Amino acid sequence: MAKGHRSQIKRERNEKTKDTRPSAKLSFARVSTQKACFVLDAIRGKDVQTALGILAYNPRYASTLIEKLLKSAIANAENNNGLDSSKLYIAECYANNAPTMKRIRPRAQGRAYKILKRTSHITIVLNER
């Protein structure tokens, strides 16, 4: 039988499998997952300087959010992990569904129309080449 409390055993096991790559996460972003993925697909696998250039000239609203998130991930890599920003590239980037805000809009003949204001959780993971 293993020694130690169950929570201690789990903590030790999770430390072995922990992902040490620098990352940044934006929770509850007021943009739908589908719209965020259009921008994320354009920068996936690119080096950070190219990705920042793409995001600067992308007309979509999500690109401003993702640009700020990417700069945060770069700062995390430099300050927390001591990595060189010129060697970084985007290893993973994805958007997941977050809670949807439900609103009601009045319509003709006393009916109500449901409006879904979607949100997303956006994550960027960097790695060094």
XYZ file of N, CA and C in Angstrom, residues 26 29-40 43 55 58-70 95 120 122 124:
96
model
N -7.569 33.391 -21.135
C -8.563 34.448 -20.981
C -9.907 33.773 -20.753
N -14.409 35.480 -22.133
C -14.264 36.506 -23.173
C -15.604 36.674 -23.878
N -16.015 37.930 -24.122
C -17.313 38.205 -24.727
C -17.243 38.088 -26.245
N -16.841 36.920 -26.696
C -16.819 36.605 -28.118
C -17.151 35.124 -28.234
N -17.872 34.748 -29.263
C -18.259 33.347 -29.403
C -17.039 32.496 -29.750
N -17.120 31.233 -29.413
C -16.023 30.303 -29.670
C -15.730 30.201 -31.154
N -16.764 30.176 -31.955
C -16.595 30.043 -33.397
C -15.836 31.233 -33.979
N -16.179 32.440 -33.544
C -15.509 33.635 -34.057
C -14.069 33.721 -33.574
N -13.799 33.267 -32.358
C -12.433 33.271 -31.838
C -11.568 32.253 -32.589
N -12.161 31.131 -32.967
C -11.403 30.085 -33.658
C -10.946 30.513 -35.044
N -11.678 31.410 -35.700
C -11.238 31.917 -37.003
C -9.879 32.600 -36.874
N -9.707 33.366 -35.818
C -8.448 34.079 -35.595
C -7.376 33.112 -35.109
N -7.735 32.195 -34.210
C -6.760 31.249 -33.669
C -6.196 30.330 -34.754
N -3.141 31.825 -36.581
C -1.839 31.976 -35.914
C -1.276 30.676 -35.364
N -2.108 39.360 -36.123
C -3.158 39.868 -35.241
C -3.316 41.383 -35.336
N -5.492 42.028 -38.465
C -6.725 41.262 -38.618
C -7.901 42.142 -38.191
N -8.936 42.292 -39.020
C -10.021 43.215 -38.688
C -11.022 42.689 -37.663
N -10.948 41.430 -37.298
C -11.939 40.861 -36.379
C -11.739 41.364 -34.951
N -12.849 41.438 -34.207
C -12.807 41.886 -32.814
C -11.993 40.938 -31.942
N -12.083 39.639 -32.210
C -11.379 38.648 -31.392
C -9.866 38.806 -31.492
N -9.364 39.378 -32.583
C -7.917 39.509 -32.748
C -7.314 40.460 -31.718
N -8.067 41.490 -31.273
C -7.544 42.387 -30.246
C -7.413 41.663 -28.909
N -8.403 40.821 -28.588
C -8.343 40.043 -27.351
C -7.190 39.043 -27.380
N -7.033 38.369 -28.521
C -6.008 37.334 -28.649
C -4.619 37.955 -28.688
N -4.496 39.147 -29.280
C -3.196 39.835 -29.301
C -2.734 40.164 -27.881
N -3.647 40.662 -27.079
C -3.320 40.979 -25.691
C -2.961 39.710 -24.911
N -3.688 38.630 -25.187
C -3.426 37.352 -24.527
C -2.065 36.789 -24.933
N -1.705 36.925 -26.214
C -0.419 36.444 -26.699
C 0.731 37.220 -26.062
N -10.116 27.657 -28.200
C -11.195 28.354 -27.506
C -12.256 27.327 -27.127
N -16.513 32.717 -24.263
C -15.566 31.627 -24.477
C -14.361 31.770 -23.556
N -10.389 31.325 -23.838
C -9.350 31.245 -24.867
C -8.015 30.936 -24.190
N -3.748 30.062 -24.884
C -2.582 30.035 -25.776
C -1.427 29.397 -25.016
